[in-house]
């Protein structure tokens, strides 16, 4: 634990010891704060070991290996205190009373074989709770009693601090029983009743100690207890129905933490360079964390920084437990994790385990001989029957790679081919082999131990291949470049669910609700995605689907783009909204390091850059799911604008150039396709300011900056309150509710954004994108958000009744989010709300009531 102030050791009381021996230990911390219904605990008194309560307690719990902490009560600073590897959930129960608070906290603790450390402060009003939680009278009344060490009671007999360790099940049962019998039981009879319940405190087993200031110090600091709250003393806990409602409603007690999150993706090579070599690095990211904090995101997905020959910019890993010198070292990684944690940001690692680098030690062994014990860790196959190895057509199957050419590479030394769905420096791991799977799980656990917050799993739905009884793989139908399409034989293969469930069991089960997992799943169907993400199945939390990203691909594929037909895009997202409404969860994205910039792709990166970037952001973030923001998207960054092949660095782009002729693409056609779709569009360095090289590097950037960086950069965006950045900041805040502290955003808004039922309006309209998010409230009108957006450069008149239907009542609506600053305010709904006039690329989110259907 944090030992600041330890020099004054005797001045403190130890209230408990905590150590997560093995797994399955959670903590419930009863906190307090401004207006807390738990007793208005003063900030000053919330101290453990000389530091503020949440910092001190959370540090101690993290150090002791507790992975799951529930804080009940209104913390002094909302939503603070993320610890690496520790999932902190918050609950602010709308009912009074420590018993209810403990019960609410326990509700957030996962079921099952589990113990819980309970820490509480200020329990003057609940002798029942005290009797329940403390072993004997001596503990309660005499803070100096030898061996007690678990409660600090002040002169007025109030318990200022208490700590104990319990098995969850019996504690829950005991609390429910006490609550049921409350008022009828007192003192000795209560204790006798509790004794019948056989509540046992689990013995402490050493570990980090939790200590507090002495009662005298507490008195000086203002105590845990705020007497002004005494009037509410004895307020009975609100009835059970309140809790049930809450569970069913937005703040349901079993809500995963990432339902409220927005994830920010960092592509390290292009984010910020700290050492002047022209390539971004870990210390560069750390130096720019305040930008993420200002945006308000709480998760950073870090594209690969592992040791790698960089054939595919790090998606070819040669050592999973080291950092590539290009990006720094493990110390820099630890620093990033720690600095991010200070800003309440968790780091999600990119997990690339469909393949390794061909320079990974595993592959070196595997290729060394046909009888090497690791031979079977990869996919080795002989030449096709009747063919000489190395001759055209001898490849074991006709599959074409994602990055051009065959998926098979002949290894001369042993005369066999190995499979690589991506580049030939990315051999596919053989997940059929249980040793491979265990090695991957061990590596994952190693990173969790280091304090990361989860994993984004690269092409995870390609790890199970359709393989016949005797190892046969099947040829695919021909594609434009002449190779076969193997996708049906390696996408969502037969053992996918088994593998993901096993991974969950082996890696995540001991820490329920702690980590975020998101699968990248090219070609995934909605039906499969529902299975992957149904929480009951315990596979992954969400997946990235690709259907919407393919809507502008032409007959020759992604580099032969066609114009987007807006109704298709609306329909696609709506289908995924509906499909994952009752089970599963959506990962929402427009951008990542593989996709062109959204403002250039489906917006207008010229005259209407700002409005269209804001509007596209609004649409995405108002869908149900966890939104992902890719670096620079929040600045409205544009495509690279490259006009010559020599400007590109991405192997996919460079390789496709070699195929263009076979596919019958002229040079102009190819360059136009690349300019629109190349992955390098997303990979140009982030523009930080208008200094040389946009403040990205003092050296020569590895890839040219996107044009316009002198204007379109973080410094300019942050200085302008009407910028894309500040718009994204508001979008991120929506899910935080009142805690975000932004005008007009409250918990009702968060509830609607997180959970509101989605309904697409005017599906066939080619320029209007409109939808509602609705929550039922008992007895009253339904609360709703209405999103209306003009996806074109021309003004758009909307006849509300005709286009949106008569369930939408705009009268009395307020503007929650707007692309144009002047749309905020009272005069927002002119004309009684019968018509809306949207300017080019304008969007508005209204908060309103809708009539029951
Ligand atoms: O991408 C896999 C993937 O399917 C694509 O987004 C891919 O970039 C595209 O289909 C190529 O046309 C993941 C990573 O995100 C990507 O950067 C890697 O190159 C790839 O896996 C291999 O690891």
PDB file of N, CA and C and ligand atoms in Angstrom, residues 267 301 312 315-316 350 352 355 402-403 422-423 426 456 458-459 462 520-522 546 558-559 592-595 650-652 679 683, ligand 1:
ATOM      1  N   UNK A 267      -2.281   4.304 -32.550  1.00  0.00           N
ATOM      2  CA  UNK A 267      -1.392   3.568 -33.463  1.00  0.00           C
ATOM      3  C   UNK A 267      -0.003   4.136 -33.186  1.00  0.00           C
ATOM      4  N   UNK A 301      -6.793   1.745 -26.445  1.00  0.00           N
ATOM      5  CA  UNK A 301      -6.373   0.504 -27.149  1.00  0.00           C
ATOM      6  C   UNK A 301      -5.085   0.845 -27.879  1.00  0.00           C
ATOM      7  N   UNK A 312       4.559  -5.733 -40.961  1.00  0.00           N
ATOM      8  CA  UNK A 312       3.193  -5.203 -41.009  1.00  0.00           C
ATOM      9  C   UNK A 312       3.019  -4.246 -39.830  1.00  0.00           C
ATOM     10  N   UNK A 315       2.162  -5.885 -36.447  1.00  0.00           N
ATOM     11  CA  UNK A 315       1.188  -6.997 -36.411  1.00  0.00           C
ATOM     12  C   UNK A 315       1.880  -8.321 -36.776  1.00  0.00           C
ATOM     13  N   UNK A 316       3.199  -8.275 -36.785  1.00  0.00           N
ATOM     14  CA  UNK A 316       4.025  -9.468 -36.976  1.00  0.00           C
ATOM     15  C   UNK A 316       4.961  -9.504 -35.770  1.00  0.00           C
ATOM     16  N   UNK A 350      -3.218  -4.912 -27.929  1.00  0.00           N
ATOM     17  CA  UNK A 350      -3.585  -5.614 -29.150  1.00  0.00           C
ATOM     18  C   UNK A 350      -3.024  -7.028 -29.029  1.00  0.00           C
ATOM     19  N   UNK A 352      -2.283 -10.263 -30.979  1.00  0.00           N
ATOM     20  CA  UNK A 352      -2.177 -10.772 -32.352  1.00  0.00           C
ATOM     21  C   UNK A 352      -1.733 -12.221 -32.270  1.00  0.00           C
ATOM     22  N   UNK A 355      -1.436 -15.313 -35.837  1.00  0.00           N
ATOM     23  CA  UNK A 355      -0.140 -15.555 -36.448  1.00  0.00           C
ATOM     24  C   UNK A 355       0.945 -14.917 -35.601  1.00  0.00           C
ATOM     25  N   UNK A 402      -4.557 -12.023 -47.730  1.00  0.00           N
ATOM     26  CA  UNK A 402      -5.089 -10.672 -47.544  1.00  0.00           C
ATOM     27  C   UNK A 402      -4.158  -9.639 -48.195  1.00  0.00           C
ATOM     28  N   UNK A 403      -2.891  -9.998 -48.272  1.00  0.00           N
ATOM     29  CA  UNK A 403      -1.905  -9.033 -48.771  1.00  0.00           C
ATOM     30  C   UNK A 403      -1.307  -9.473 -50.113  1.00  0.00           C
ATOM     31  N   UNK A 422      -1.920 -13.642 -43.927  1.00  0.00           N
ATOM     32  CA  UNK A 422      -1.473 -12.270 -44.205  1.00  0.00           C
ATOM     33  C   UNK A 422      -0.105 -12.351 -44.891  1.00  0.00           C
ATOM     34  N   UNK A 423       0.884 -11.563 -44.474  1.00  0.00           N
ATOM     35  CA  UNK A 423       2.125 -11.570 -45.260  1.00  0.00           C
ATOM     36  C   UNK A 423       2.920 -12.853 -45.022  1.00  0.00           C
ATOM     37  N   UNK A 426       4.132 -13.554 -41.673  1.00  0.00           N
ATOM     38  CA  UNK A 426       3.121 -13.727 -40.607  1.00  0.00           C
ATOM     39  C   UNK A 426       2.524 -15.138 -40.644  1.00  0.00           C
ATOM     40  N   UNK A 456      -7.686  -6.234 -27.356  1.00  0.00           N
ATOM     41  CA  UNK A 456      -8.347  -6.185 -28.650  1.00  0.00           C
ATOM     42  C   UNK A 456      -7.703  -7.332 -29.422  1.00  0.00           C
ATOM     43  N   UNK A 458      -6.815  -9.338 -32.515  1.00  0.00           N
ATOM     44  CA  UNK A 458      -6.638  -9.241 -33.957  1.00  0.00           C
ATOM     45  C   UNK A 458      -7.196 -10.478 -34.670  1.00  0.00           C
ATOM     46  N   UNK A 459      -7.943 -10.259 -35.726  1.00  0.00           N
ATOM     47  CA  UNK A 459      -8.534 -11.331 -36.559  1.00  0.00           C
ATOM     48  C   UNK A 459      -8.805 -12.622 -35.785  1.00  0.00           C
ATOM     49  N   UNK A 462     -10.423 -15.875 -37.121  1.00  0.00           N
ATOM     50  CA  UNK A 462      -9.746 -16.676 -38.154  1.00  0.00           C
ATOM     51  C   UNK A 462      -8.904 -17.788 -37.532  1.00  0.00           C
ATOM     52  N   UNK A 520     -11.576  -8.566 -33.109  1.00  0.00           N
ATOM     53  CA  UNK A 520     -11.664  -8.063 -34.482  1.00  0.00           C
ATOM     54  C   UNK A 520     -12.060  -9.256 -35.339  1.00  0.00           C
ATOM     55  N   UNK A 521     -13.202  -9.134 -36.034  1.00  0.00           N
ATOM     56  CA  UNK A 521     -13.763 -10.312 -36.682  1.00  0.00           C
ATOM     57  C   UNK A 521     -14.190 -10.025 -38.120  1.00  0.00           C
ATOM     58  N   UNK A 522     -13.217  -9.910 -39.025  1.00  0.00           N
ATOM     59  CA  UNK A 522     -13.589  -9.662 -40.416  1.00  0.00           C
ATOM     60  C   UNK A 522     -14.481 -10.777 -40.947  1.00  0.00           C
ATOM     61  N   UNK A 546     -17.579  -6.055 -39.905  1.00  0.00           N
ATOM     62  CA  UNK A 546     -17.007  -5.398 -41.082  1.00  0.00           C
ATOM     63  C   UNK A 546     -18.007  -5.092 -42.185  1.00  0.00           C
ATOM     64  N   UNK A 558     -11.610  -3.723 -52.393  1.00  0.00           N
ATOM     65  CA  UNK A 558     -11.588  -2.463 -51.663  1.00  0.00           C
ATOM     66  C   UNK A 558     -10.941  -1.326 -52.440  1.00  0.00           C
ATOM     67  N   UNK A 559      -9.984  -1.643 -53.311  1.00  0.00           N
ATOM     68  CA  UNK A 559      -9.296  -0.572 -54.041  1.00  0.00           C
ATOM     69  C   UNK A 559     -10.028  -0.166 -55.316  1.00  0.00           C
ATOM     70  N   UNK A 592     -10.204   3.059 -37.943  1.00  0.00           N
ATOM     71  CA  UNK A 592      -9.109   2.446 -37.203  1.00  0.00           C
ATOM     72  C   UNK A 592      -7.893   2.551 -38.109  1.00  0.00           C
ATOM     73  N   UNK A 593      -6.835   1.870 -37.761  1.00  0.00           N
ATOM     74  CA  UNK A 593      -5.586   2.011 -38.526  1.00  0.00           C
ATOM     75  C   UNK A 593      -5.640   1.304 -39.878  1.00  0.00           C
ATOM     76  N   UNK A 594      -6.731   0.602 -40.161  1.00  0.00           N
ATOM     77  CA  UNK A 594      -6.871  -0.117 -41.433  1.00  0.00           C
ATOM     78  C   UNK A 594      -7.841   0.570 -42.386  1.00  0.00           C
ATOM     79  N   UNK A 595      -8.528   1.591 -41.919  1.00  0.00           N
ATOM     80  CA  UNK A 595      -9.588   2.203 -42.725  1.00  0.00           C
ATOM     81  C   UNK A 595      -9.246   3.653 -43.053  1.00  0.00           C
ATOM     82  N   UNK A 650       2.501   1.192 -46.634  1.00  0.00           N
ATOM     83  CA  UNK A 650       1.813  -0.019 -46.195  1.00  0.00           C
ATOM     84  C   UNK A 650       1.993  -1.163 -47.185  1.00  0.00           C
ATOM     85  N   UNK A 651       2.331  -2.339 -46.639  1.00  0.00           N
ATOM     86  CA  UNK A 651       2.602  -3.470 -47.534  1.00  0.00           C
ATOM     87  C   UNK A 651       1.370  -3.866 -48.341  1.00  0.00           C
ATOM     88  N   UNK A 652       0.191  -3.688 -47.759  1.00  0.00           N
ATOM     89  CA  UNK A 652      -1.016  -4.057 -48.514  1.00  0.00           C
ATOM     90  C   UNK A 652      -1.108  -3.197 -49.772  1.00  0.00           C
ATOM     91  N   UNK A 679      -4.667   1.964 -46.300  1.00  0.00           N
ATOM     92  CA  UNK A 679      -4.568   2.029 -44.839  1.00  0.00           C
ATOM     93  C   UNK A 679      -3.656   3.171 -44.398  1.00  0.00           C
ATOM     94  N   UNK A 683      -2.822   6.399 -41.213  1.00  0.00           N
ATOM     95  CA  UNK A 683      -1.556   6.221 -40.491  1.00  0.00           C
ATOM     96  C   UNK A 683      -0.638   7.431 -40.566  1.00  0.00           C
TER      97      UNK A 683
HETATM   98  O1  LIG B   1      -6.616  -6.634 -39.803  1.00  0.00           O
HETATM   99  C1  LIG B   1      -7.325  -7.641 -40.370  1.00  0.00           C
HETATM  100  C2  LIG B   1      -8.285  -7.262 -41.424  1.00  0.00           C
HETATM  101  O2  LIG B   1      -9.096  -8.062 -41.803  1.00  0.00           O
HETATM  102  C3  LIG B   1      -8.300  -5.939 -42.045  1.00  0.00           C
HETATM  103  O3  LIG B   1      -8.794  -4.880 -41.491  1.00  0.00           O
HETATM  104  C4  LIG B   1      -7.164  -5.784 -42.974  1.00  0.00           C
HETATM  105  O4  LIG B   1      -6.364  -4.698 -42.697  1.00  0.00           O
HETATM  106  C5  LIG B   1      -7.786  -5.588 -44.305  1.00  0.00           C
HETATM  107  O5  LIG B   1      -8.719  -6.569 -44.521  1.00  0.00           O
HETATM  108  C6  LIG B   1      -6.793  -5.671 -45.366  1.00  0.00           C
HETATM  109  O6  LIG B   1      -7.485  -5.429 -46.533  1.00  0.00           O
HETATM  110  C7  LIG B   1      -5.801  -6.895 -38.723  1.00  0.00           C
HETATM  111  C8  LIG B   1      -5.033  -5.660 -38.359  1.00  0.00           C
HETATM  112  O7  LIG B   1      -5.935  -4.685 -37.942  1.00  0.00           O
HETATM  113  C9  LIG B   1      -4.213  -5.250 -39.516  1.00  0.00           C
HETATM  114  O8  LIG B   1      -3.547  -4.036 -39.312  1.00  0.00           O
HETATM  115  C10 LIG B   1      -3.224  -6.347 -39.766  1.00  0.00           C
HETATM  116  O9  LIG B   1      -2.497  -6.053 -40.927  1.00  0.00           O
HETATM  117  C11 LIG B   1      -3.896  -7.695 -39.927  1.00  0.00           C
HETATM  118  O10 LIG B   1      -4.898  -7.941 -38.966  1.00  0.00           O
HETATM  119  C12 LIG B   1      -2.891  -8.797 -39.762  1.00  0.00           C
HETATM  120  O11 LIG B   1      -2.473  -8.862 -38.443  1.00  0.00           O
END
